[in-house]
Coordinates of C-alpha atoms in Angstrom, one line a residue:
Chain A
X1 CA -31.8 31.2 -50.8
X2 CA -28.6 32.9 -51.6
X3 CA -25.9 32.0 -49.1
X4 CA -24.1 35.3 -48.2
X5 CA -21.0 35.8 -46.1
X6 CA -22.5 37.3 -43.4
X7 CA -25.2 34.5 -42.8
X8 CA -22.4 32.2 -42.6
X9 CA -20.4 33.5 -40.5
X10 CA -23.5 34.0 -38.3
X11 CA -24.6 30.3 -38.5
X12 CA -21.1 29.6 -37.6
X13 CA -20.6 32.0 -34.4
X14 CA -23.7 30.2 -33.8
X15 CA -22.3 26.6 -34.0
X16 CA -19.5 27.4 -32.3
X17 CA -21.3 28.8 -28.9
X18 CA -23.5 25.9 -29.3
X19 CA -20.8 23.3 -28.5
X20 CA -19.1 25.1 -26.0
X21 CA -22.6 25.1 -24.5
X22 CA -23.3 21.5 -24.8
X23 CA -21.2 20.0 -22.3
X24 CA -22.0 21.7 -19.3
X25 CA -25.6 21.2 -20.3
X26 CA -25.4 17.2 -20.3
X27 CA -23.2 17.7 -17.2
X28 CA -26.3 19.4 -15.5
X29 CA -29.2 17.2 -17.2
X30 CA -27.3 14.2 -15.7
X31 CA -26.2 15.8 -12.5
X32 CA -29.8 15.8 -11.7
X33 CA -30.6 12.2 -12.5
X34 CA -29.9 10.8 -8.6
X35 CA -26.9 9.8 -9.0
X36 CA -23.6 10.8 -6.7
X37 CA -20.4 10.9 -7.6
X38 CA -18.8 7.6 -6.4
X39 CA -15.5 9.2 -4.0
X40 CA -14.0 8.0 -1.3
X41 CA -14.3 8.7 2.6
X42 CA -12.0 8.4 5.3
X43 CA -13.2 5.4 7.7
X44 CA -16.2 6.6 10.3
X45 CA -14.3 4.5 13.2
X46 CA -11.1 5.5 12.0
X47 CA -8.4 7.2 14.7
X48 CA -7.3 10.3 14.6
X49 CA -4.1 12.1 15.5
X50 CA -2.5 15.3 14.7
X51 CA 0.9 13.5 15.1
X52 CA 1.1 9.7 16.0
X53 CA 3.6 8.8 18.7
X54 CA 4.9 5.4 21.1
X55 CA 6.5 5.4 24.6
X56 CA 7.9 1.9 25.9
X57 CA 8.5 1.4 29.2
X58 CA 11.6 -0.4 29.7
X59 CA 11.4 -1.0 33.3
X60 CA 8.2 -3.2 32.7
X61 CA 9.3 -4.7 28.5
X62 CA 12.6 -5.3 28.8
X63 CA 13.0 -9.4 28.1
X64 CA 13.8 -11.8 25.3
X65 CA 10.5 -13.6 25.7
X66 CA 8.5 -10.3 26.1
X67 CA 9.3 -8.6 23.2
X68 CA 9.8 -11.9 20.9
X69 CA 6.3 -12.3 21.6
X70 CA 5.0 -8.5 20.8
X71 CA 7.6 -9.8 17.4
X72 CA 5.6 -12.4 16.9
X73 CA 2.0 -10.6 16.8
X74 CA 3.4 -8.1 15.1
X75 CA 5.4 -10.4 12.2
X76 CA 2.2 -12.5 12.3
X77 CA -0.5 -10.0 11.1
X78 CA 2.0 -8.5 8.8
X79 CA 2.9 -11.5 7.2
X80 CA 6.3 -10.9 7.7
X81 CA 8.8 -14.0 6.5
X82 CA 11.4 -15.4 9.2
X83 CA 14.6 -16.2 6.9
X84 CA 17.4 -17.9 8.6
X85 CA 21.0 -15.7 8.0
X86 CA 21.7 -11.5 7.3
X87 CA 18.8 -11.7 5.3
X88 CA 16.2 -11.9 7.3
X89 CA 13.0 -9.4 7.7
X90 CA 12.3 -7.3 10.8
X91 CA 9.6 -4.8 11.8
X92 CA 9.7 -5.2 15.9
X93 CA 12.9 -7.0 17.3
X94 CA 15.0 -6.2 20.2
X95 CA 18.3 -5.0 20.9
X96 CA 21.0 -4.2 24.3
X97 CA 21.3 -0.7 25.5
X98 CA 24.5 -0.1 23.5
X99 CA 22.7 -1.2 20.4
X100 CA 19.6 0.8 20.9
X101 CA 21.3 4.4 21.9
X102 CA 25.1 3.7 20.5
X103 CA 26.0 7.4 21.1
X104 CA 24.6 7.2 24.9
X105 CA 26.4 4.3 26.1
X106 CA 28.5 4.3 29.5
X107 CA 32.1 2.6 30.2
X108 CA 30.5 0.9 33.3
X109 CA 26.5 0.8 33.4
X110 CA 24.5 -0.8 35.8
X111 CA 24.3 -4.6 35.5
X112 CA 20.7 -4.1 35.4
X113 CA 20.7 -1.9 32.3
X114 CA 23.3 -4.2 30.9
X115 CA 21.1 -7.3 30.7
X116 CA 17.8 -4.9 29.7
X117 CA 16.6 -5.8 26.3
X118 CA 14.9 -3.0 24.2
X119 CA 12.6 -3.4 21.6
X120 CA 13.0 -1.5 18.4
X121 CA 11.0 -0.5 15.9
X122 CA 10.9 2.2 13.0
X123 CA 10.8 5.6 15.0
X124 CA 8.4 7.3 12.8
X125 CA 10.5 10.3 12.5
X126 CA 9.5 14.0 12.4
X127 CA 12.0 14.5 9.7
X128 CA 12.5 11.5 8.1
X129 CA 15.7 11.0 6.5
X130 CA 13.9 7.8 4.4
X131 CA 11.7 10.1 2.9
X132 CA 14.1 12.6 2.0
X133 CA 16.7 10.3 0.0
X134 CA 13.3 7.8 -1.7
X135 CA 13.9 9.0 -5.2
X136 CA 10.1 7.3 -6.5
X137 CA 8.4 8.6 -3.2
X138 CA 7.5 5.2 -2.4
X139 CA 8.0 6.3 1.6
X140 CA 6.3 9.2 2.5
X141 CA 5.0 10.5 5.8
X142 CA 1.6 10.8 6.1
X143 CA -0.3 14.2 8.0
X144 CA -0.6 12.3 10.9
X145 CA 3.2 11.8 10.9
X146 CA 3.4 7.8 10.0
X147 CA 6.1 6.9 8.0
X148 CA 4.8 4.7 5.7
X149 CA 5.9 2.7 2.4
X150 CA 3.8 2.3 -0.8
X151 CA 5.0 -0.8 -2.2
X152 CA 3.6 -0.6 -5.9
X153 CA 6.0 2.1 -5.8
X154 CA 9.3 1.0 -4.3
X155 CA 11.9 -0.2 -7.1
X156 CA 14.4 -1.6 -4.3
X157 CA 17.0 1.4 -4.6
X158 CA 17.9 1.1 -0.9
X159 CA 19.0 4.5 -0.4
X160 CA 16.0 4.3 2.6
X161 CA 18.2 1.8 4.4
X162 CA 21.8 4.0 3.6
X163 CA 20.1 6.8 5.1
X164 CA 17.9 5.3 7.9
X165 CA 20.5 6.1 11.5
X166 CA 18.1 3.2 13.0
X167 CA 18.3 0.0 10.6
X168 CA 14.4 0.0 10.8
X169 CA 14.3 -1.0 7.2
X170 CA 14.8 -4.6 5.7
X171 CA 15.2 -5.6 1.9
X172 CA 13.4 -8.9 0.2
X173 CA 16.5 -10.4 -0.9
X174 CA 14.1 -12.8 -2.2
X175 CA 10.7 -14.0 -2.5
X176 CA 8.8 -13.6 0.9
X177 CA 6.4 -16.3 0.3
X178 CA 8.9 -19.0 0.1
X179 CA 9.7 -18.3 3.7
X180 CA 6.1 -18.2 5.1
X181 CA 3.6 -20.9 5.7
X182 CA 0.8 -19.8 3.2
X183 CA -1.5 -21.7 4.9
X184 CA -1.2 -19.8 8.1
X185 CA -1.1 -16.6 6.8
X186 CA -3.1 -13.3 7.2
X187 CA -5.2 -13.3 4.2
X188 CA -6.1 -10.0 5.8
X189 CA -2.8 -8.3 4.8
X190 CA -1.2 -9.2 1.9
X191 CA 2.7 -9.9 1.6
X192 CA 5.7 -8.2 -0.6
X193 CA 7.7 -9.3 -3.5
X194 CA 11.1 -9.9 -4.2
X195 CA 13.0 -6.6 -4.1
X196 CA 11.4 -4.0 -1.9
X197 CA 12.2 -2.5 1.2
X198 CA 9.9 -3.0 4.1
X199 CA 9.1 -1.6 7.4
X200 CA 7.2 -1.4 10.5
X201 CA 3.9 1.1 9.4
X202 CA 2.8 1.7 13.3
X203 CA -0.4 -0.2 12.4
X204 CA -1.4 1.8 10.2
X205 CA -4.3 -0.5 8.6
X206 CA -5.7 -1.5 12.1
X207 CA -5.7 2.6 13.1
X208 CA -7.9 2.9 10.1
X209 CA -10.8 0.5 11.7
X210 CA -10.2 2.0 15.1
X211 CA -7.8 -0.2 16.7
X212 CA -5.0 0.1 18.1
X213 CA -1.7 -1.5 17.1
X214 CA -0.5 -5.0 17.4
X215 CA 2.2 -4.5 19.9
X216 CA 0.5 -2.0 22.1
X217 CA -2.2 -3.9 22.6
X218 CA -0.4 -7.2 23.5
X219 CA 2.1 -5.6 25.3
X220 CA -0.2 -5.1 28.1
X221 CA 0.7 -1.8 29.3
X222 CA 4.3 -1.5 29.0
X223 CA 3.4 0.4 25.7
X224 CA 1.6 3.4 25.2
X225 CA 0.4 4.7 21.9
X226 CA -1.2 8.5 21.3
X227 CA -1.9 11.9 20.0
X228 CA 1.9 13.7 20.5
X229 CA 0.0 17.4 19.9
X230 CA -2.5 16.8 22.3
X231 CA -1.7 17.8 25.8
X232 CA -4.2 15.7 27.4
X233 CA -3.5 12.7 25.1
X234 CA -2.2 9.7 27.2
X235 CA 1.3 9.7 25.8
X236 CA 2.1 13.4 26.9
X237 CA 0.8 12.1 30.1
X238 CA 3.1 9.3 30.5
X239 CA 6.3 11.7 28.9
X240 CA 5.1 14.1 31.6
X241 CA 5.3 12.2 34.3
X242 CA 8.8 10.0 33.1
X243 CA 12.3 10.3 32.5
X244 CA 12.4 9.7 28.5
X245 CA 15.2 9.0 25.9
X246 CA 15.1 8.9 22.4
X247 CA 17.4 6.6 20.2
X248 CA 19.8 9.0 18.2
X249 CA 18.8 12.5 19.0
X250 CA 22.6 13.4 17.0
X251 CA 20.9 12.5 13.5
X252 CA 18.2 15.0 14.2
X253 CA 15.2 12.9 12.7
X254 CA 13.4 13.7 15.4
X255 CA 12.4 10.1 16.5
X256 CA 8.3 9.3 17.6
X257 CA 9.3 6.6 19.7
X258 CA 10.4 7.4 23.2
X259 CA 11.8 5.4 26.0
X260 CA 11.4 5.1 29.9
X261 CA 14.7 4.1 31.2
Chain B
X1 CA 9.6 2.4 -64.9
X2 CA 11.9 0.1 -65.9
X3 CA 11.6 -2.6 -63.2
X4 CA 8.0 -1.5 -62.7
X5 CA 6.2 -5.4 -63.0
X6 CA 8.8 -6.5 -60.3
X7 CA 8.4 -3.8 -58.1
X8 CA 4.7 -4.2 -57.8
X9 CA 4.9 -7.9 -57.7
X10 CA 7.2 -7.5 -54.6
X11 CA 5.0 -5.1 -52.8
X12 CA 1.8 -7.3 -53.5
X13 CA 4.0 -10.6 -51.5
X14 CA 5.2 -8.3 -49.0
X15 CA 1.8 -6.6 -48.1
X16 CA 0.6 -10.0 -48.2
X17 CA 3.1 -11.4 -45.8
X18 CA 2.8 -8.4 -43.3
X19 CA -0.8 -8.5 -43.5
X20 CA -0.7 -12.3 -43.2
X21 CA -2.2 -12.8 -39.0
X22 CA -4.9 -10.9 -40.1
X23 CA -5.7 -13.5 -43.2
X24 CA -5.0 -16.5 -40.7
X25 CA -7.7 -15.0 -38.3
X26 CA -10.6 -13.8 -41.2
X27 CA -13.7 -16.0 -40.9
X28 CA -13.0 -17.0 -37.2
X29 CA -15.7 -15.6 -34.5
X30 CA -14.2 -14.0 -31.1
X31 CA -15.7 -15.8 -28.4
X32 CA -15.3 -14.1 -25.0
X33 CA -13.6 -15.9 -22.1
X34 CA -17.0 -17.3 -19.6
X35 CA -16.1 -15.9 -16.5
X36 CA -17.8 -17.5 -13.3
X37 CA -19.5 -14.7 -11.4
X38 CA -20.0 -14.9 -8.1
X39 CA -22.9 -16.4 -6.4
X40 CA -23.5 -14.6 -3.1
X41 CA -23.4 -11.0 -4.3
X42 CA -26.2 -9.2 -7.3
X43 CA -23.6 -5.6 -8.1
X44 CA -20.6 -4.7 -8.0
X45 CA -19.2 -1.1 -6.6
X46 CA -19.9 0.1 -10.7
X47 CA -21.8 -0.9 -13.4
X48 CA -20.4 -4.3 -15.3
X49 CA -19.4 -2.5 -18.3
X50 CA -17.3 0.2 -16.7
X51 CA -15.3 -2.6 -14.5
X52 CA -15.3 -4.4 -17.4
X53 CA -13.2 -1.1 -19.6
X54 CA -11.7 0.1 -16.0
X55 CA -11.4 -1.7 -13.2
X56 CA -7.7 -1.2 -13.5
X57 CA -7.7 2.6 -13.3
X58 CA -10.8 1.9 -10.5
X59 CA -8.0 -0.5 -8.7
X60 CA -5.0 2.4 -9.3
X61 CA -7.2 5.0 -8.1
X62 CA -7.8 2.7 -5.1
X63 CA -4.5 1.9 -4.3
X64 CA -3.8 5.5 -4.0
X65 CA -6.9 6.4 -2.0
X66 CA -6.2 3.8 0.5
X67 CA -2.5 4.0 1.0
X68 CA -1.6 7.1 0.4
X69 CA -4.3 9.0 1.3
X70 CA -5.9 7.0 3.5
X71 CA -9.4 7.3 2.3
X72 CA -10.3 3.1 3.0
X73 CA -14.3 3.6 2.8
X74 CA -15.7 4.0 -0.9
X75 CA -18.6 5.4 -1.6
X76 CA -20.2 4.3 -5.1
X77 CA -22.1 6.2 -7.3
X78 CA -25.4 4.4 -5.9
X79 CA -24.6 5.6 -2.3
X80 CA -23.3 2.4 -1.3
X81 CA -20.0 1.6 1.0
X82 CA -17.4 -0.6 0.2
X83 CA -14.1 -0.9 2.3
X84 CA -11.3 0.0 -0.2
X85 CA -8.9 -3.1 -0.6
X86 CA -8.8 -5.8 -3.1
X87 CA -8.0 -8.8 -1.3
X88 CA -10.9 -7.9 1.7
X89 CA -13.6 -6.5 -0.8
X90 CA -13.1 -7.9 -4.2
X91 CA -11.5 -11.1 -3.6
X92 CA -14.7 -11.4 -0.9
X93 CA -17.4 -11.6 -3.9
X94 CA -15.5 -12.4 -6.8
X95 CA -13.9 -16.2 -4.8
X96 CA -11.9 -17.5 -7.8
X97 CA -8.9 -16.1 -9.1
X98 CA -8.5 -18.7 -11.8
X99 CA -12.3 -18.5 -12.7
X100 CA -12.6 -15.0 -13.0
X101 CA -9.1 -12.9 -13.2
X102 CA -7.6 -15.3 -14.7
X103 CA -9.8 -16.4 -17.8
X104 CA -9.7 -12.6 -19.0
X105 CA -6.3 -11.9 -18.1
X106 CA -5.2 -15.1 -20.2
X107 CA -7.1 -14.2 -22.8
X108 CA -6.2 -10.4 -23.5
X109 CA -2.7 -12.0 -22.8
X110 CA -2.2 -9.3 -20.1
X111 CA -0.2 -11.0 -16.5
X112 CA -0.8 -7.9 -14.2
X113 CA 1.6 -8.3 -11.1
X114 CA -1.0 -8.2 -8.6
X115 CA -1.0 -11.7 -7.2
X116 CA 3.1 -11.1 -5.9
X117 CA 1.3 -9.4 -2.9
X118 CA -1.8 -9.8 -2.3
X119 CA -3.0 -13.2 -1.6
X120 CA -6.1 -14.9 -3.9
X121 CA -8.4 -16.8 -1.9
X122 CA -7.5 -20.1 -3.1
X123 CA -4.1 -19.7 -2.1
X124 CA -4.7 -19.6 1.4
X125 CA -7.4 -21.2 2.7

């Protein structure tokens, strides 16, 4: 057979619509072998919130020993290290009045509120100044408005901690694990390394198997923890019916933790 | 070519030299590192030979799902459910980090940082 120009450019249009045909062609044959997709779900027991949010009742959680002890739970589960000195790691500890709301403070407060202890945490902020300055995105706030910190990500910059107006955030000066008990530990939750910035995540991993977090639950009332969008949530309830403060209001972060005074 | 026997001579001992590993290595059979598998599970969330080429991009794409997305419940391409997280679903089959992480990892000559966080089994009883 003579091979013309014209059949071969015909055998070659041909070719060519041939393989742009051919992928979508396995793609259905093997589509319709049974077989899914493997993806990934959220949790079916998980909790939901359009905005996550905490009010403390300091007229009921306002002691050393109280809120050491929510510390503890919380420092437990966490596997945070205790390290003796400045360079110590803190997700829940406590602070005065004057500590807790600097640019609140009164020449001559009650005794009462003088010997209060607060606890502090990371607020969780609405606009988080963390998140802003993180130049790897390492802390990002999630939809539901948790501020949390991706670890595999974090290089140790510290500009979250320059621009954090609460101090919420601590830096592994060193090795975490040289400062915890390894056989004690929660091999549930695994622990940092040397050189990134940690923080309290609001429970974030027990929220996602439908429980609540640490602190609230052992804090046996004195700490409620809810949906801030949702009118009929039990946190609005309790901001309804109580006097609130926030720590900072001046650095306009918007804070998710309030306080009963 | 004036110089043209030395010249070749020289490229001959330095092709030889460069290519040298490779002559060390000729003859020798590659035998793959025996990992242990584990006892109380059959499968895995994929089939062996795709963890075996990409459980790391499996474990990155993980990471992500879990943390940053929140997405903690996987769903594998035989319909089945894991929870996402490699020291609660993994490290719950697969008991031995030197018997099985380990035996590759030292043999590819790859130290992935994964053990500065997350705690292997043995480590903590």
């Amino acid at each position: 057979m003579k091979q013309s120009r014209r059949n071969f450019l015909k055998f070659a249009g041909l070719s060519a619509a041939g393989l742009c045909l051919a992928p979508t062609a396995a793609a259905l044959a093997s589509g319709g072998g049974g077989h899914g997709k493997a993806h990934a779900v959220v949790n079916a027991n998980s909790k939901h919130a359009k905005r996550w949010a905490m009010v403390i009742d300091t007229r009921k959680l306002n002691t050393d020993e109280a809120i050491n002890a929510l510390a503890e739970v919380c420092h437990h589960i966490h596997n945070v290290p205790t390290i003796p000195g400045k360079q110590d790691i803190k997700w829940l500890w406590e602070g005065t009045y004057s500590e807790t709301f600097p640019n609140q403070t009164n020449n001559f407060p009650s005794e009462e509120l003088e010997k209060r202890k607060f606890p502090l945490l990371c607020n969780h902020c609405e606009t988080p100044s963390c998140v802003r300055v993180c130049p790897t995105k390492a802390t990002f706030k999630r939809a539901d408005g948790i501020v949390a910190m991706d670890y595999h990500r974090c290089i140790g910059c510290r500009y979250c901690m320059a621009a954090c107006p609460f101090g919420a955030r601590s830096f592994n000066f060193m090795d975490p694990r040289l400062h915890l008990d390894m056989e004690k530990i929660n091999v549930k939750f695994p622990t940092r390394m040397r050189g990134v910035v940690e923080k309290c995540n609001f429970c974030v991993e027990r929220l996602a198997v439908g429980e609540m977090p640490a602190c609230v639950e052992k804090s046996s009332g004195a700490m409620t923890f809810g949906d801030l969008q949702d009118p009929d949530s039990n946190v609005r309830k309790v901001l309804r019916e109580n006097f609130t403060i926030r720590r900072n209001p001046a650095a306009g972060t918007e804070p998710g933790v309030y306080y009963i005074i | 070519m004036q110089y043209g026997g030395k010249i070749i001579a020289g490229l001959v001992i330095f092709l030889g030299l460069v290519s040298l590993p490779f002559w060390f290595n000729m003859g020798g059979t590659y035998e793959q590192p025996k990992v242990e598998l584990p006892k109380n599970a059959k499968e895995c969330v994929a089939p062996k030979e795709e963890m075996r080429t990409s459980h790391m991009q499996l474990l990155d794409e993980w990471r992500d799902m879990a943390l940053r997305e929140g997405k903690r419940t996987y769903i594998s391409a035989n319909g089945k459910e894991y929870t996402i997280s490699l020291q609660n679903t993994c490290m719950e089959c697969h008991t031995s980090k030197e018997q099985f992480c380990d035996k590759c990892h030292t043999d590819a000559g790859v130290t992935p940082y994964c053990w500065d966080c997350h705690v292997p089994p043995k480590e903590a009883k």
